[in-house]
Amino acid sequence: MPSCSWLTCTILFGSLLGTLYSQPAASWQDPSPHTVQFVRVDDAVRLEVLDWGGTGRPVVLLAGGGNTAHIFDEFAPKLTANYHVYGITRRGYGASDFSATDDPADRLGDDVAAVIDALKLKKTVLVGHSIAGAELSSVANRHPDRVAGLVYVDAAYSYAFDNGKGADVMEMQRLQAPQPPPPSRADMASFGALTKYYERVNGFRFPESELRQQRESNPDGTVGKERDFPGGALFMPLLMGARKYTDIPVPALVIFANPHGMETWVDGNTDPTVRTAAKSYSSALAALTERQEKAVENGVPTAHVITLPGAHHYVFLTNAADVLRETRAFLGGLH
């Protein structure tokens, strides 16, 4: 998984087209305490569903653009004391099947609803990161009976709510964020080394299990090339606002990271060109994010909006305690 700005992370893997990957090397075992099952959502597609167990209300985690449900491998177990926690890998990513669609927003929402039905979940809460906000809004608008509440984790941008008063995510896409140096040969010597590279560059760690979803493993244990995922074809229509959601008709917790925290490599960089570019990018992004926040606050009466200053776009990794606290409080108030 490359280090990237929040927006680049949202769309980077979405630009990758191709075939599904082969399974990771058998010698490595995912340490996260989940089981894996596959749920059929239409004739041609089965989705990978992770089940971390737990008791209480079902909570379903939906990953951001290009990620799989394994991105929650370290976050999900922190919820299982009070809730039964699942994660869905959307079509076209990881181990999930792919079939093209002309209406990705509703198709992806229908996929989530189909999993809820197949698992016979009741009073479900969906927690979605980044582009998964589109799936949350799709389910809420088309299948409101399936969900009791929604948690948008830096996910309530124009693909999830657009009443014409906020910021278009395409405006954010046009912002230029400084890019970090690529991993060295030593960083690619193993997935453990690559995990440390991203932690050094970003200031937080991605689960190794997720990195193994994103890259092949060479026979000698070094990290191979990025896997090609066909699901990327679905993301540009979402970002372009092919389907606009002007209402969120169920209770919602909306968490924004604003201003977004910059990666560690920027904070420690003495190059004035990099620092100037980072400052300009951060200021412009903060203004657009604030505009979208106000649009949600004023336009969605069911929403409780929280702002976490200095959090990274992967806010559930950088600010897990904050996200857990706010999520638990929100869930505790649901019927």
Coordinates of C-alpha atoms in Angstrom, one line a residue:
M1 CA 0.0 0.0 0.0
P2 CA 1.6 3.3 -1.0
S3 CA 1.9 6.2 1.3
C4 CA -0.4 8.9 0.0
S5 CA -2.6 11.9 0.7
W6 CA -6.1 11.1 1.9
L7 CA -7.5 11.7 -1.6
T8 CA -4.8 9.7 -3.4
C9 CA -5.5 6.8 -1.0
T10 CA -9.2 7.1 -1.9
I11 CA -8.7 6.7 -5.6
L12 CA -5.2 5.2 -6.1
F13 CA -6.1 1.6 -6.1
G14 CA -9.4 2.4 -7.9
S15 CA -7.3 3.2 -11.0
L16 CA -5.9 -0.3 -11.1
L17 CA -7.6 -2.7 -13.6
G18 CA -6.9 -6.3 -14.3
T19 CA -7.4 -9.8 -12.9
L20 CA -7.8 -11.0 -9.3
Y21 CA -4.8 -12.0 -7.4
S22 CA -3.4 -15.3 -6.4
Q23 CA -3.5 -16.2 -2.8
P24 CA -0.7 -15.0 -0.5
A25 CA 2.2 -17.3 0.4
A26 CA 0.8 -20.2 2.6
S27 CA 3.7 -19.9 5.1
W28 CA 2.3 -16.7 6.5
Q29 CA -0.9 -16.8 8.7
D30 CA -3.1 -13.7 9.3
P31 CA -2.9 -13.2 13.1
S32 CA -6.2 -11.3 13.3
P33 CA -8.9 -13.4 15.1
H34 CA -11.4 -13.6 12.4
T35 CA -13.1 -16.4 10.3
V36 CA -13.6 -16.0 6.6
Q37 CA -16.6 -16.9 4.6
F38 CA -17.9 -16.1 1.1
V39 CA -21.4 -14.7 0.6
R40 CA -23.1 -14.8 -2.8
V41 CA -24.6 -11.5 -3.7
D42 CA -25.5 -12.2 -7.3
D43 CA -25.1 -15.0 -9.9
A44 CA -21.5 -14.2 -10.7
V45 CA -20.2 -12.6 -7.4
R46 CA -19.3 -13.9 -4.0
L47 CA -17.8 -11.5 -1.5
E48 CA -15.2 -12.2 1.2
V49 CA -16.8 -11.6 4.6
L50 CA -14.6 -11.5 7.7
D51 CA -16.2 -12.3 11.1
W52 CA -14.3 -11.2 14.2
G53 CA -17.0 -12.5 16.5
G54 CA -18.3 -10.7 19.6
T55 CA -21.8 -10.3 21.1
G56 CA -24.4 -7.7 20.7
R57 CA -25.6 -5.5 17.8
P58 CA -24.0 -6.4 14.5
V59 CA -21.5 -3.9 13.2
V60 CA -20.3 -4.2 9.6
L61 CA -17.1 -2.5 8.5
L62 CA -16.6 -1.3 4.9
A63 CA -13.2 -0.4 3.7
G64 CA -12.1 2.7 1.7
G65 CA -11.0 2.7 -2.0
G66 CA -8.6 0.0 -2.9
N67 CA -8.5 -1.6 0.5
T68 CA -10.0 -4.9 1.6
A69 CA -11.7 -5.8 4.9
H70 CA -8.3 -6.8 6.2
I71 CA -7.5 -3.1 6.7
F72 CA -9.6 -3.5 9.9
D73 CA -7.7 -6.5 11.2
E74 CA -6.3 -4.5 14.1
F75 CA -9.2 -2.1 14.6
A76 CA -12.1 -4.6 14.5
P77 CA -11.2 -6.7 17.6
K78 CA -11.4 -3.5 19.7
L79 CA -15.2 -3.5 19.1
T80 CA -16.0 -7.1 19.8
A81 CA -16.5 -6.7 23.6
N82 CA -19.8 -5.1 22.9
Y83 CA -20.7 -5.9 19.3
H84 CA -20.6 -8.7 16.7
V85 CA -18.2 -7.3 14.1
Y86 CA -18.0 -8.2 10.4
G87 CA -16.1 -6.8 7.5
I88 CA -16.9 -7.0 3.8
T89 CA -14.4 -6.9 0.9
R90 CA -16.2 -5.2 -1.9
R91 CA -16.5 -6.8 -5.4
G92 CA -13.4 -6.6 -7.5
Y93 CA -10.9 -6.4 -4.6
G94 CA -9.0 -9.0 -2.6
A95 CA -10.6 -12.4 -2.6
S96 CA -14.0 -11.1 -3.7
D97 CA -15.3 -11.8 -7.2
F98 CA -16.0 -9.2 -9.7
S99 CA -18.7 -8.4 -12.3
A100 CA -19.1 -5.1 -14.0
T101 CA -22.0 -2.8 -13.5
D102 CA -23.3 0.4 -15.0
D103 CA -24.6 1.7 -11.7
P104 CA -21.8 1.1 -9.1
A105 CA -23.2 3.1 -6.3
D106 CA -26.4 1.2 -6.1
R107 CA -24.8 -2.1 -7.1
L108 CA -22.3 -1.8 -4.2
G109 CA -25.1 -0.8 -1.8
D110 CA -27.1 -3.8 -2.9
D111 CA -24.1 -6.0 -2.3
V112 CA -24.0 -4.8 1.3
A113 CA -27.7 -5.3 1.7
A114 CA -27.4 -8.8 0.3
V115 CA -24.7 -9.7 2.8
I116 CA -26.9 -8.4 5.7
D117 CA -29.8 -10.5 4.5
A118 CA -27.6 -13.6 4.0
L119 CA -26.2 -13.4 7.5
K120 CA -29.7 -12.6 8.9
L121 CA -28.4 -9.5 10.7
K122 CA -30.8 -7.2 12.5
K123 CA -30.5 -3.6 13.5
T124 CA -27.2 -3.4 11.8
V125 CA -24.8 -0.5 12.0
L126 CA -22.6 0.2 9.0
V127 CA -19.1 1.8 9.6
G128 CA -17.6 3.0 6.4
H129 CA -14.2 4.6 5.6
S130 CA -13.6 7.0 2.8
I131 CA -15.3 6.0 -0.5
A132 CA -17.4 3.5 1.5
G133 CA -19.5 6.5 2.3
A134 CA -21.2 6.0 -1.0
E135 CA -22.2 2.5 0.0
L136 CA -23.5 3.7 3.4
S137 CA -25.7 6.4 1.7
S138 CA -26.9 3.9 -0.9
V139 CA -28.0 1.4 1.7
A140 CA -29.7 4.1 3.8
N141 CA -31.6 5.5 0.9
R142 CA -32.6 2.3 -0.8
H143 CA -32.7 -0.2 2.1
P144 CA -33.3 1.9 5.2
D145 CA -35.0 -1.1 6.9
R146 CA -31.6 -3.0 6.9
V147 CA -29.7 -0.5 9.1
A148 CA -30.2 1.2 12.5
G149 CA -27.4 3.6 12.0
L150 CA -24.3 4.7 10.0
V151 CA -20.8 5.8 10.9
Y152 CA -19.0 7.8 8.2
V153 CA -15.2 7.6 9.0
D154 CA -13.9 10.5 7.0
A155 CA -16.4 9.3 4.4
A156 CA -19.1 11.9 4.1
Y157 CA -17.7 13.7 1.0
S158 CA -19.7 14.5 -2.1
Y159 CA -19.9 10.8 -3.2
A160 CA -21.9 10.2 0.0
F161 CA -23.8 13.5 0.4
D162 CA -24.2 16.3 -2.1
N163 CA -26.8 19.0 -1.6
G164 CA -24.9 21.5 -3.9
K165 CA -23.6 23.5 -0.9
G166 CA -20.5 21.4 0.0
A167 CA -17.2 20.7 -1.7
D168 CA -17.0 18.5 -4.8
V169 CA -14.5 15.7 -4.2
M170 CA -13.2 16.4 -7.7
E171 CA -12.0 19.7 -6.4
M172 CA -10.0 17.9 -3.8
Q173 CA -8.6 15.5 -6.4
R174 CA -7.1 18.5 -8.3
L175 CA -5.0 19.5 -5.3
Q176 CA -1.4 18.5 -5.5
A177 CA 0.1 16.8 -2.5
P178 CA 3.9 16.3 -2.2
Q179 CA 4.8 12.6 -2.6
P180 CA 7.2 10.7 -0.4
P181 CA 10.3 8.8 -1.6
P182 CA 9.5 5.3 -2.8
P183 CA 10.4 2.2 -0.7
S184 CA 14.0 1.1 -1.2
R185 CA 15.2 -2.4 -2.0
A186 CA 15.8 -3.0 1.8
D187 CA 12.2 -1.9 2.4
M188 CA 11.0 -4.5 -0.1
A189 CA 13.1 -7.3 1.5
S190 CA 10.0 -8.6 3.4
F191 CA 6.5 -7.6 4.3
G192 CA 7.7 -6.9 7.8
A193 CA 10.2 -4.4 6.4
L194 CA 7.6 -2.8 4.1
T195 CA 5.3 -2.4 7.1
K196 CA 8.0 -0.5 8.9
Y197 CA 8.6 1.6 5.8
Y198 CA 5.0 2.8 5.8
E199 CA 5.0 3.3 9.5
R200 CA 8.2 5.4 9.2
V201 CA 6.7 7.5 6.3
N202 CA 3.2 7.9 7.5
G203 CA 3.6 7.8 11.2
F204 CA 1.2 4.9 11.7
R205 CA 1.1 1.3 10.6
F206 CA -1.0 -0.6 8.1
P207 CA -1.8 -4.2 9.1
E208 CA 0.6 -6.5 7.3
S209 CA -2.4 -8.6 6.3
E210 CA -3.6 -5.7 4.2
L211 CA -0.2 -5.1 2.6
R212 CA -0.3 -8.8 1.6
Q213 CA -3.6 -8.2 -0.1
Q214 CA -2.1 -5.4 -2.1
R215 CA 1.2 -7.0 -3.2
E216 CA 2.4 -10.4 -4.4
S217 CA 4.9 -12.4 -2.3
N218 CA 8.0 -13.6 -4.1
P219 CA 9.3 -17.1 -3.5
D220 CA 12.3 -15.7 -1.7
G221 CA 10.2 -13.8 0.7
T222 CA 10.7 -10.4 -0.8
V223 CA 7.7 -8.2 -1.7
G224 CA 6.5 -8.5 -5.3
K225 CA 4.6 -6.3 -7.6
E226 CA 1.2 -4.7 -6.8
R227 CA -1.8 -6.8 -7.6
D228 CA -4.2 -5.7 -10.2
F229 CA -7.8 -5.3 -9.0
P230 CA -10.7 -5.0 -11.5
G231 CA -12.8 -3.2 -8.9
G232 CA -11.1 0.1 -9.7
A233 CA -13.4 0.5 -12.7
L234 CA -16.2 1.3 -10.2
F235 CA -14.6 4.2 -8.4
M236 CA -14.4 7.0 -10.9
P237 CA -18.2 7.0 -11.5
L238 CA -18.6 7.3 -7.7
L239 CA -16.1 10.2 -7.4
M240 CA -17.7 11.9 -10.4
G241 CA -21.0 11.9 -8.7
A242 CA -22.9 9.8 -11.2
R243 CA -25.3 9.0 -8.4
K244 CA -26.0 11.9 -6.0
Y245 CA -27.3 11.4 -2.4
T246 CA -29.1 14.4 -1.0
D247 CA -30.4 12.7 2.1
I248 CA -29.2 10.4 4.8
P249 CA -32.5 9.1 6.3
V250 CA -31.2 7.2 9.3
P251 CA -29.1 8.3 12.4
A252 CA -25.5 8.9 11.4
L253 CA -22.3 9.7 13.1
V254 CA -20.1 11.7 10.7
I255 CA -16.4 11.9 11.6
F256 CA -14.2 14.3 9.7
A257 CA -10.4 14.6 9.9
N258 CA -9.8 18.4 9.5
P259 CA -7.2 19.7 9.1
H260 CA -5.8 16.5 7.9
G261 CA -2.5 15.5 9.5
M262 CA 0.5 15.3 7.2
E263 CA 2.6 12.2 7.0
T264 CA 5.7 11.9 9.2
W265 CA 8.0 12.2 6.2
V266 CA 6.7 15.7 5.5
D267 CA 7.0 16.8 9.2
G268 CA 10.6 15.8 9.2
N269 CA 11.5 17.1 5.8
T270 CA 13.8 20.2 5.6
D271 CA 13.4 20.8 1.9
P272 CA 11.6 24.2 1.7
T273 CA 9.9 23.2 -1.6
V274 CA 8.3 20.2 0.0
R275 CA 7.3 22.1 3.1
T276 CA 5.8 24.9 1.1
A277 CA 3.9 22.5 -1.1
A278 CA 2.6 20.6 1.9
K279 CA 1.4 23.8 3.6
S280 CA -0.4 24.9 0.5
Y281 CA -2.0 21.5 0.0
S282 CA -3.1 21.3 3.7
S283 CA -4.6 24.8 3.7
A284 CA -6.6 24.2 0.5
L285 CA -7.8 20.8 1.6
A286 CA -8.9 22.1 5.1
A287 CA -11.0 24.8 3.5
L288 CA -12.8 22.3 1.2
T289 CA -13.3 19.9 4.0
E290 CA -14.8 22.6 6.2
R291 CA -17.2 23.5 3.5
Q292 CA -18.3 19.9 3.2
E293 CA -18.6 19.6 7.0
K294 CA -21.0 22.6 7.1
A295 CA -23.1 21.2 4.3
V296 CA -23.5 17.9 6.2
E297 CA -24.2 19.7 9.5
N298 CA -26.8 22.0 8.0
G299 CA -28.3 19.5 5.5
V300 CA -28.6 16.3 7.4
P301 CA -30.8 16.5 10.5
T302 CA -30.0 12.9 11.4
A303 CA -26.2 13.5 11.5
H304 CA -24.0 14.1 14.5
V305 CA -20.8 15.6 13.1
I306 CA -17.4 15.2 14.9
T307 CA -14.2 16.9 13.8
L308 CA -10.8 15.4 14.7
P309 CA -8.1 18.0 14.0
G310 CA -4.7 16.6 12.9
A311 CA -6.0 13.1 12.1
H312 CA -4.9 11.3 9.0
H313 CA -7.5 10.2 6.4
Y314 CA -7.0 6.7 7.9
V315 CA -8.5 8.1 11.1
F316 CA -9.4 4.7 12.5
L317 CA -5.7 3.9 12.5
T318 CA -4.2 7.2 13.6
N319 CA -7.0 8.1 16.1
A320 CA -8.5 4.7 17.0
A321 CA -9.3 5.7 20.6
D322 CA -11.3 8.7 19.4
V323 CA -13.2 6.7 16.7
L324 CA -13.9 4.0 19.2
R325 CA -15.2 6.4 21.9
E326 CA -17.4 8.3 19.5
T327 CA -18.7 5.1 17.8
R328 CA -19.6 3.4 21.1
A329 CA -21.4 6.6 22.3
F330 CA -23.3 6.7 19.1
L331 CA -24.3 3.1 19.1
G332 CA -25.3 3.3 22.7
G333 CA -28.0 5.8 21.8
L334 CA -29.5 3.8 19.0
H335 CA -32.8 1.9 19.4

